[in-house]
mmCIF file of C-alpha atoms in Angstrom:
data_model
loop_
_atom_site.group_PDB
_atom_site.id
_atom_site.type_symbol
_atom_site.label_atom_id
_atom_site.label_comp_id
_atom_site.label_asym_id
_atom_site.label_seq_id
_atom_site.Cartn_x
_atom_site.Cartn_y
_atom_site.Cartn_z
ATOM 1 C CA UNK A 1 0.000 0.000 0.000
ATOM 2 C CA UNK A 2 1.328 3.455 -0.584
ATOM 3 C CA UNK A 3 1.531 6.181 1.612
ATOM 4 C CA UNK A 4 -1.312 8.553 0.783
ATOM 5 C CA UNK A 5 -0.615 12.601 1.278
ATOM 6 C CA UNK A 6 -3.958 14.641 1.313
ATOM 7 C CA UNK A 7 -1.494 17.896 1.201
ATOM 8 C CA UNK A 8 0.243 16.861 -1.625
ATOM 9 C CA UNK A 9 -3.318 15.972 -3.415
ATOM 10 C CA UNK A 10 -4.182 19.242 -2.848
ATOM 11 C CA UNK A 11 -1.389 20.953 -4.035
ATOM 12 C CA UNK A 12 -1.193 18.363 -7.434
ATOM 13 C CA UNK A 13 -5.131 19.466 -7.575
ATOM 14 C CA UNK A 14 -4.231 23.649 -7.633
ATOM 15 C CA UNK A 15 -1.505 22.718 -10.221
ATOM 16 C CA UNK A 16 -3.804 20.850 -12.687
ATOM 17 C CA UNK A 17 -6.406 23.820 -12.463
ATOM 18 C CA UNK A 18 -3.688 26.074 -13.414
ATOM 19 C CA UNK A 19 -2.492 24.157 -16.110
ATOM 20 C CA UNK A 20 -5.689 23.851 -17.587
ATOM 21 C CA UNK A 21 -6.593 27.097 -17.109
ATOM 22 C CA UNK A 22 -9.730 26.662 -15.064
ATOM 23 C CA UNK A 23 -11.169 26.222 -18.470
ATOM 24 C CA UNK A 24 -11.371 22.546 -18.938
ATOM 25 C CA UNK A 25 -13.961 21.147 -16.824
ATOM 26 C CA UNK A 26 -14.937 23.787 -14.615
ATOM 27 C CA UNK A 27 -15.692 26.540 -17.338
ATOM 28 C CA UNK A 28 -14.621 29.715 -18.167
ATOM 29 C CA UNK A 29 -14.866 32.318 -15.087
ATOM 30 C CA UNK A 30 -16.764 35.223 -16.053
ATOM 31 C CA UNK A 31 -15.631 38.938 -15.815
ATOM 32 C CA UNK A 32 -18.636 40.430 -14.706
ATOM 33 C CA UNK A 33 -20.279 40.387 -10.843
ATOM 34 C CA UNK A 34 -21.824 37.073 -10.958
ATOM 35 C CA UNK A 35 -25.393 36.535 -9.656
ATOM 36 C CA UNK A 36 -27.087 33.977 -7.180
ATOM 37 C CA UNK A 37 -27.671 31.563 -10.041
ATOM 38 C CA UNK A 38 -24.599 32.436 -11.835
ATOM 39 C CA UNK A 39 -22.993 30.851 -7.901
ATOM 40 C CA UNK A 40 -25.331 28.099 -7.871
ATOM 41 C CA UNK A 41 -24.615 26.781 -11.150
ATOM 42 C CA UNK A 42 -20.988 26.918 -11.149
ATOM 43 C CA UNK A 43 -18.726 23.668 -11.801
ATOM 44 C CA UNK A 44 -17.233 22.774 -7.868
ATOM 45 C CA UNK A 45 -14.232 21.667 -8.010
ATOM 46 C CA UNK A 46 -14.689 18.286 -4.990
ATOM 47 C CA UNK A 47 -11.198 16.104 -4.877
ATOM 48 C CA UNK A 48 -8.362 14.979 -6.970
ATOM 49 C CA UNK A 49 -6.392 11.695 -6.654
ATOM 50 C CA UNK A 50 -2.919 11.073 -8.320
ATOM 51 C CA UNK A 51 -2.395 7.572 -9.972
ATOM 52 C CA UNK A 52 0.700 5.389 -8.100
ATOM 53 C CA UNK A 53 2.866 6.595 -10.722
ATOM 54 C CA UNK A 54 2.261 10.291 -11.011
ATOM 55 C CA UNK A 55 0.608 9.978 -15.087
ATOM 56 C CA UNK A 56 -2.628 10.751 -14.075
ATOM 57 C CA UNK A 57 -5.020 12.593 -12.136
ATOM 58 C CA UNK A 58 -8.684 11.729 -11.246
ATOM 59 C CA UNK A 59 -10.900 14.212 -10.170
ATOM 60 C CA UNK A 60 -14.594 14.645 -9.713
ATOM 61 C CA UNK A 61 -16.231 18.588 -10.150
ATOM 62 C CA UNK A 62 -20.187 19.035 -8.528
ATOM 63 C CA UNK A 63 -22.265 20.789 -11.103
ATOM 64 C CA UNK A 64 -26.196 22.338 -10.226
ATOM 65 C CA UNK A 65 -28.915 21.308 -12.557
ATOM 66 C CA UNK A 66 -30.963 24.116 -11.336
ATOM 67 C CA UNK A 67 -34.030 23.197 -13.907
ATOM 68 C CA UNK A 68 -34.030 19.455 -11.956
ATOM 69 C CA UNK A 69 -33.473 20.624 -8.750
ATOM 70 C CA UNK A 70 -30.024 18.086 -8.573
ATOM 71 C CA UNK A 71 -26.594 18.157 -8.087
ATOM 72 C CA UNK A 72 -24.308 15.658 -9.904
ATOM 73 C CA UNK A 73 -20.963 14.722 -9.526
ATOM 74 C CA UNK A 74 -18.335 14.404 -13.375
ATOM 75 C CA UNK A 75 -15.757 12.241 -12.739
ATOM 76 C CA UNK A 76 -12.736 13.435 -15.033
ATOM 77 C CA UNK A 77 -9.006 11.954 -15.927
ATOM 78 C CA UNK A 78 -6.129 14.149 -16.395
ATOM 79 C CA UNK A 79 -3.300 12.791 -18.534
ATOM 80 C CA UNK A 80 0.328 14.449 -17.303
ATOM 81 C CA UNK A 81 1.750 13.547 -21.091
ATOM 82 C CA UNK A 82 -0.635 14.809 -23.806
ATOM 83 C CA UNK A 83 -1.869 17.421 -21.194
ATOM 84 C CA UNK A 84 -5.710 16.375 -21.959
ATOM 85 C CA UNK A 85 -8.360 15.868 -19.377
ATOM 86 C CA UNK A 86 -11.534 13.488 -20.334
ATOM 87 C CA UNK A 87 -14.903 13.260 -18.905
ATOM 88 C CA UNK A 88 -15.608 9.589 -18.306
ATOM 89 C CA UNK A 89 -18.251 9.128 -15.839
ATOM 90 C CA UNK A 90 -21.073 10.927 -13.878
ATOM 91 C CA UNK A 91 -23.264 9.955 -10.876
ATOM 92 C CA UNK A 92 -25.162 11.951 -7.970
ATOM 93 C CA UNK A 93 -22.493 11.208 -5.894
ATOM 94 C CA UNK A 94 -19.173 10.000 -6.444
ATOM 95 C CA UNK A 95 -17.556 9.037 -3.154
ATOM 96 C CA UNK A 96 -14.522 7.767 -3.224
ATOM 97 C CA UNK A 97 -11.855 6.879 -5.656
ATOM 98 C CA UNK A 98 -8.828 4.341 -5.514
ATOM 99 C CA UNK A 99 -6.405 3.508 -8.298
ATOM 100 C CA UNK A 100 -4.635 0.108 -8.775
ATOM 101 C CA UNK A 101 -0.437 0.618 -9.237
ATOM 102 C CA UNK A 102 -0.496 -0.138 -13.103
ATOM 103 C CA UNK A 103 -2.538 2.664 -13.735
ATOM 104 C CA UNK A 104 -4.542 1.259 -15.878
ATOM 105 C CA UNK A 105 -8.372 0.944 -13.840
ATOM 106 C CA UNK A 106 -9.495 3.063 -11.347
ATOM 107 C CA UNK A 107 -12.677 2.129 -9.085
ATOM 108 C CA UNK A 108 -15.452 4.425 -7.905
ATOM 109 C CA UNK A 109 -17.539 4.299 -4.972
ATOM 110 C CA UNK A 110 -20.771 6.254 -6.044
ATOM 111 C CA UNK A 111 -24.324 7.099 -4.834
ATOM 112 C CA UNK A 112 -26.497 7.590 -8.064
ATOM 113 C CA UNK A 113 -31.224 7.274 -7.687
ATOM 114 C CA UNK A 114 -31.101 5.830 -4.083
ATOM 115 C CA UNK A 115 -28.157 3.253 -4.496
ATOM 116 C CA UNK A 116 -24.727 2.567 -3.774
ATOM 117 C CA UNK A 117 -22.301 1.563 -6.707
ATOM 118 C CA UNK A 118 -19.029 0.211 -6.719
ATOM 119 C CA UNK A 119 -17.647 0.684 -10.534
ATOM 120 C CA UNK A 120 -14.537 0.506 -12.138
ATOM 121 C CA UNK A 121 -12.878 1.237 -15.525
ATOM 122 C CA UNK A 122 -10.938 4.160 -16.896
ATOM 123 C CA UNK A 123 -10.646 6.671 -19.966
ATOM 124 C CA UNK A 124 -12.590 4.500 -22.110
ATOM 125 C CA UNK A 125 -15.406 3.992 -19.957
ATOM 126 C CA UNK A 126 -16.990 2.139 -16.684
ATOM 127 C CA UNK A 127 -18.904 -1.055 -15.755
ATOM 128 C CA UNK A 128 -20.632 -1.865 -12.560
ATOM 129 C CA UNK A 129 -19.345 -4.152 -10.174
ATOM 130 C CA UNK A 130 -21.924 -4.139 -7.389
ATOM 131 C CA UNK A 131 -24.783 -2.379 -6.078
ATOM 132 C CA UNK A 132 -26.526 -1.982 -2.799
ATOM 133 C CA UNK A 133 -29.801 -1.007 -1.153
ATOM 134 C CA UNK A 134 -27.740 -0.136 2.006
ATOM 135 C CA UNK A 135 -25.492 2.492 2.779
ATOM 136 C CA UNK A 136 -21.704 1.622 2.061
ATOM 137 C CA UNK A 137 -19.881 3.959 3.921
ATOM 138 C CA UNK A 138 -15.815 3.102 2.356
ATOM 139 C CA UNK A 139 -14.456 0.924 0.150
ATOM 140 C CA UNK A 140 -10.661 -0.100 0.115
ATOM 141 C CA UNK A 141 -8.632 -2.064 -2.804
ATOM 142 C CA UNK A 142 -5.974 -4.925 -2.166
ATOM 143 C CA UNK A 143 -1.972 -3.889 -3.293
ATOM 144 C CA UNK A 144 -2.736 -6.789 -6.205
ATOM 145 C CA UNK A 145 -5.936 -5.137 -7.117
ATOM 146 C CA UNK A 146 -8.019 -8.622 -6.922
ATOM 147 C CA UNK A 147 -10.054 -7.784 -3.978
ATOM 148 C CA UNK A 148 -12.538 -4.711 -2.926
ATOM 149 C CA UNK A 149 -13.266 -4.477 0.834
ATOM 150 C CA UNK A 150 -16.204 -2.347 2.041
ATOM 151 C CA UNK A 151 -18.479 -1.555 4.915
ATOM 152 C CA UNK A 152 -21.857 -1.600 4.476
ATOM 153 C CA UNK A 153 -24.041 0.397 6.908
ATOM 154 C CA UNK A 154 -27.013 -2.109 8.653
ATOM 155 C CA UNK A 155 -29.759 -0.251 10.100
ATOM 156 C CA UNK A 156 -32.896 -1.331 12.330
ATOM 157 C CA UNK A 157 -35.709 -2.961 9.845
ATOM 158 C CA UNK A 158 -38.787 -0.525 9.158
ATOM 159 C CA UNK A 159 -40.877 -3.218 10.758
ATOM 160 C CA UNK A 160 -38.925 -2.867 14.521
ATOM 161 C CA UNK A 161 -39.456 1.180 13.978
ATOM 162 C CA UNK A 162 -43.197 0.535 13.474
ATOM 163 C CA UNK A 163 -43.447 -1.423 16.508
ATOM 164 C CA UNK A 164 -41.583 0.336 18.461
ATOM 165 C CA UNK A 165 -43.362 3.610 17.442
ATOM 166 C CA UNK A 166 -46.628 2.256 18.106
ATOM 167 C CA UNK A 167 -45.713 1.300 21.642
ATOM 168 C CA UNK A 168 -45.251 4.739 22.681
ATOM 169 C CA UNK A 169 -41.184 4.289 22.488
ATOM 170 C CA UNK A 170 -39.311 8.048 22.668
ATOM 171 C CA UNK A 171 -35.842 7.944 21.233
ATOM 172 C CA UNK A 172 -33.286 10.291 23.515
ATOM 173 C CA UNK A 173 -29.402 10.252 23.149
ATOM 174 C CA UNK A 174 -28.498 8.276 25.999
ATOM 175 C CA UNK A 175 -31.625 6.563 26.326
ATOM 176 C CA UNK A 176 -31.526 4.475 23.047
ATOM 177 C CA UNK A 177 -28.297 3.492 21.357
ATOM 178 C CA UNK A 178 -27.374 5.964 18.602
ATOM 179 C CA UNK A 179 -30.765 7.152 16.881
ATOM 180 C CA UNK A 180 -30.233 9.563 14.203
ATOM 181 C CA UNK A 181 -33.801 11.310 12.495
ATOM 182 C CA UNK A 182 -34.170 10.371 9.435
ATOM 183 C CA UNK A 183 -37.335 11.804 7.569
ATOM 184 C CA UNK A 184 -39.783 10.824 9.796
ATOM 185 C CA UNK A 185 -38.383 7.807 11.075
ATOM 186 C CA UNK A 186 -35.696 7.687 13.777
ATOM 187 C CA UNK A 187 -33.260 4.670 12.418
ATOM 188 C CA UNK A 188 -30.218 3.071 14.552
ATOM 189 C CA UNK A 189 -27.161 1.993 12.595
ATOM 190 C CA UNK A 190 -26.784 -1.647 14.941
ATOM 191 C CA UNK A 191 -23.639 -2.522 12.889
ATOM 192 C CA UNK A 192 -21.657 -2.565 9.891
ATOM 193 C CA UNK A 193 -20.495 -5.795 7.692
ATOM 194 C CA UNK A 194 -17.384 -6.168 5.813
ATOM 195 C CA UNK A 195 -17.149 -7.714 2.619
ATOM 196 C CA UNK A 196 -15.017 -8.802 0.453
ATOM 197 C CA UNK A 197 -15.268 -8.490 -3.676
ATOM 198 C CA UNK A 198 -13.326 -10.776 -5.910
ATOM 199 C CA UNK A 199 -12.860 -8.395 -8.848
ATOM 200 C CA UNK A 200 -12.171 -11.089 -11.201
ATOM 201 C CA UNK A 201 -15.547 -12.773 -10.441
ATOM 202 C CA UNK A 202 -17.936 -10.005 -9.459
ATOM 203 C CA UNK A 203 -18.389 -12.167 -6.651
ATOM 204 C CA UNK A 204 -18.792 -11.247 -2.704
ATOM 205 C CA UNK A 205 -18.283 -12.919 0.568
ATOM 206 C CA UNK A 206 -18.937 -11.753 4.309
ATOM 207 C CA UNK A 207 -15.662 -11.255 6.150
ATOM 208 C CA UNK A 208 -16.607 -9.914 10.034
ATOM 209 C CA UNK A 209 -19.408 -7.358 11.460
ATOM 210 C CA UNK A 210 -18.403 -4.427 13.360
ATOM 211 C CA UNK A 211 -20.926 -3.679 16.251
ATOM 212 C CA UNK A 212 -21.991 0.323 16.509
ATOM 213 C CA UNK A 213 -21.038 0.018 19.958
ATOM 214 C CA UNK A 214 -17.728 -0.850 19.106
ATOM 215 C CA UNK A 215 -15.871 -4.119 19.339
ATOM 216 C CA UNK A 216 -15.510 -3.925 23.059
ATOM 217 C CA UNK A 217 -18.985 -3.191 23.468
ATOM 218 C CA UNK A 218 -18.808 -0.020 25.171
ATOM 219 C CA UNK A 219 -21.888 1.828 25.775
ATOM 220 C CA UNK A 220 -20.732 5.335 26.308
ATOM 221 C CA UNK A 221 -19.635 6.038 22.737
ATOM 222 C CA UNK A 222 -20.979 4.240 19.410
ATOM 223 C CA UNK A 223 -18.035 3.962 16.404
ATOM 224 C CA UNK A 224 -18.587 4.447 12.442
ATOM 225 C CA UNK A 225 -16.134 2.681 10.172
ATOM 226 C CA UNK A 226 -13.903 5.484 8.772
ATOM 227 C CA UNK A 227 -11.509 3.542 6.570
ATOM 228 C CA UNK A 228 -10.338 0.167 5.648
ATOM 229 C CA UNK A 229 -6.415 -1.006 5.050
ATOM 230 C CA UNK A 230 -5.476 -4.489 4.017
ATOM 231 C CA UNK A 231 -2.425 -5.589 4.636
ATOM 232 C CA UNK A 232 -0.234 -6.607 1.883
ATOM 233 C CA UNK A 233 -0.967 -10.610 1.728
ATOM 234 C CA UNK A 234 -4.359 -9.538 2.814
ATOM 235 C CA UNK A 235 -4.276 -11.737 6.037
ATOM 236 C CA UNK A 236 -4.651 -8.590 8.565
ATOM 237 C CA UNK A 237 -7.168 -5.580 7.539
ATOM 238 C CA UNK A 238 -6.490 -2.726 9.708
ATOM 239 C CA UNK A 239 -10.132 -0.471 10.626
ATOM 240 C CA UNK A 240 -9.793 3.205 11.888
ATOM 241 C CA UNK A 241 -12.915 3.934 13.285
ATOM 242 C CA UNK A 242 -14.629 7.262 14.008
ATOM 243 C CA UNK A 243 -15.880 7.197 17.801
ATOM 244 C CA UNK A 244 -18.832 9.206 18.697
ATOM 245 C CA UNK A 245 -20.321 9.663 22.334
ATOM 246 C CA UNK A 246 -24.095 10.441 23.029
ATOM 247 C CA UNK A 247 -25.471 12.808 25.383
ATOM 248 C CA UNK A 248 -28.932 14.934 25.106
ATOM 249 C CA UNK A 249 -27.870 17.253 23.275
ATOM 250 C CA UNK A 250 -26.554 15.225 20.459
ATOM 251 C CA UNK A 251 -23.554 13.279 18.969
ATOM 252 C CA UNK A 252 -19.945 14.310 20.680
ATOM 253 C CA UNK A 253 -16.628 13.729 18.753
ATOM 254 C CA UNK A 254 -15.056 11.604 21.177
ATOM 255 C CA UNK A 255 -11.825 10.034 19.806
ATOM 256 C CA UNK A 256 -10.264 7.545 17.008
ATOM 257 C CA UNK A 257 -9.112 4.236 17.460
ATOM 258 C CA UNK A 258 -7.206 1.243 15.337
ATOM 259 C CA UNK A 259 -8.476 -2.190 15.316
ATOM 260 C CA UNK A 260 -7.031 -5.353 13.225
ATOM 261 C CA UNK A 261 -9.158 -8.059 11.629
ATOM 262 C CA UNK A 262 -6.880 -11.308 11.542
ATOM 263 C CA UNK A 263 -8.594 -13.039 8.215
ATOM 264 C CA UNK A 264 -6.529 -16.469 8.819
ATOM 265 C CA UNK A 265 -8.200 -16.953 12.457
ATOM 266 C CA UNK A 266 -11.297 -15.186 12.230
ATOM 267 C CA UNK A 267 -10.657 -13.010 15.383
ATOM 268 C CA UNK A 268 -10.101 -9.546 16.521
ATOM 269 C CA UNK A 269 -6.076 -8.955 17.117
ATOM 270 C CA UNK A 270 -5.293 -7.660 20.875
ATOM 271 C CA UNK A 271 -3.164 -4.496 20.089
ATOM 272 C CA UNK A 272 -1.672 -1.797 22.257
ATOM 273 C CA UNK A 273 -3.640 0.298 20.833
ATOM 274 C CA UNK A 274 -5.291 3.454 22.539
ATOM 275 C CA UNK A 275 -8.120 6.024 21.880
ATOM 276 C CA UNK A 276 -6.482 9.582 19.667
ATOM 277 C CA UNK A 277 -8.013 12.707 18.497
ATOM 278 C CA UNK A 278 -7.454 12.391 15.331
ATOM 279 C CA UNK A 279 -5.704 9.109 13.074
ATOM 280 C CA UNK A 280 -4.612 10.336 9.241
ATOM 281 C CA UNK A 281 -3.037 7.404 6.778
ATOM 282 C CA UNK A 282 -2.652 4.294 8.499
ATOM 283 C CA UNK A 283 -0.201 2.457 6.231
ATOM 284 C CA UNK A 284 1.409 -1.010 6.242
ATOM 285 C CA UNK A 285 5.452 -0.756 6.726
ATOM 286 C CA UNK A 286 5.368 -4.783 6.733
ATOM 287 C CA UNK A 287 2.701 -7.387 7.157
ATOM 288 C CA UNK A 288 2.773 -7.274 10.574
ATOM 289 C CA UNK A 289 3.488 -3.526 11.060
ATOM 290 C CA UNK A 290 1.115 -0.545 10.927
ATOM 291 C CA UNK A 291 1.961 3.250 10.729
ATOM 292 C CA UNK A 292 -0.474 5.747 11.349
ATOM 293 C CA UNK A 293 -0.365 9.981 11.585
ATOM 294 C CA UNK A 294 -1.774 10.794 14.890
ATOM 295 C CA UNK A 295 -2.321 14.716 15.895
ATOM 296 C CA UNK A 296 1.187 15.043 13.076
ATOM 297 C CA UNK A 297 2.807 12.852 15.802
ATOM 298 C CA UNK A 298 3.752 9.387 13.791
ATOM 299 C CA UNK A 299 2.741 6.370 15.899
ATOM 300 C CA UNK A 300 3.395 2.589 14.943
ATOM 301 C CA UNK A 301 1.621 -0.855 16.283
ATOM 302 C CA UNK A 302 2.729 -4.158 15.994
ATOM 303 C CA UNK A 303 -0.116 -6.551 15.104
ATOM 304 C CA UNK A 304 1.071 -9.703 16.592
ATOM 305 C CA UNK A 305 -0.200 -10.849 19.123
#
């Protein structure tokens, strides 16, 4: 796995709009005082990801469809040698992006009419992989590019709501276990599954479940799946989760934590691992050994036992 700079994506990001002159995909910027639907409808520049080698850029740009009422998301490739940039896909919401070392594919993570996509292709076009009813909240792609993990988001059944409604249940932080509104229905995210997708084969298999309430099944704080990071021969995969406390008045950023998946023994690894503010780029130095940015302090965990 490489080592994954957000700063220098940024910076690679300002360069390409300069080099295409801002003309490219995000249109000409006009020269006189622009009005409220002149600002609505402008092309939004949202992320850019460099390819392992440097030869490309993806990035996605948010345009308004003010006569539909919609926003969509163009997913665009930037070639470093001809200089050229290419529209080659489009969704409601395109939500994350990860490139395999060759260069040559690129996979999508994309919310488009109500589902959740995983996609992959390149400059001369896309074809589904999966879709899902449920929410998948990240995806993350093996260093041979043969496997696809992701998290998919599973939420109490309409039916238990119903019920639960109808006998007179009020849902309070601190009463229930992490209730978020949702239209008109208060919904509880009880866990989150990770899969795994053959690429080759199109073909997916149920790896563990991650409990909201964490894998130590602590009640004071619920935790969301943040990213995914397999180890090189795939045997560990490495989970930075988001933890979130509960209290009346509403969700508290509590802390971050590291946890290991051992795929050989089906078990949760017992690491040294404690609670931070904040966790940036977790990335593999071995097979056994995990590096991770913690408040720009650089922290590493064995995961042997």
């Amino acid at each position: 796995m490489h080592f994954k700079n957000n700063f220098i994506y940024r910076v690679a990001f300002v360069a390409l709009l300069i080099v295409m002159g801002i003309t490219g995909a995000c249109g000409a910027l006009p020269m006189n005082p622009m009005g409220y639907e002149d600002i609505v409808t402008m092309a939004k520049p949202q992320s850019a990801i460099m390819s392992p080698q440097g030869n490309k850029t993806a990035y996605t740009v948010r345009r308004s469809h003010v006569e539909k009422n919609q926003n969509r998301d163009e997913f665009y490739i930037w070639n470093a040698q001809d200089k050229t940039s290419k529209k080659v896909f489009e969704a409601d919401k395109i939500l994350q992006v990860e490139w395999t070392e060759d260069e040559k594919t690129v996979y999508l993570l994309t919310q488009d009419k109500g589902q959740f996509h995983i996609v992959g292709g390149g400059a001369e076009g896309f074809a589904p992989l999966a879709s899902f009813d449920e929410r998948v909240s990240v995806m993350a792609l093996s260093s041979d590019s043969q496997h696809l993990y992701y998290a998919i988001a599973q939420t109490t059944s309409d039916d238990v709501i119903k019920q639960k409604k109808e006998l007179g249940y009020v849902y309070k932080w601190g009463e229930d276990n992490c209730f978020t509104l949702d239209g008109k229905h208060f919904k509880q995210v009880e866990f989150e599954e990770i899969w795994c997708l053959n690429v080759p084969s199109k073909k997916s298999y149920f790896l563990t479940r991650i409990s909201c309430d964490g894998i130590y099944k602590n009640l004071d704080y619920y935790s969301r799946v943040v990213s995914i990071h397999p180890s090189e021969d795939e045997r560990l995969l490495a989970f930075s989760l988001s933890k979130v406390g509960r209290s009346d008045k509403g969700e508290i950023p509590v802390s971050n934590e590291i946890v290991i998946w051992d795929t050989h023994q089906q078990q949760w690894k017992s690491l040294s691992v404690g609670l931070y503010k904040r966790i940036n780029q977790p990335c593999w130095l071995s097979n056994t050994q995990l590096a991770f940015v913690e408040s720009s302090i650089v922290n590493g965990v064995s995961a042997q036992s």
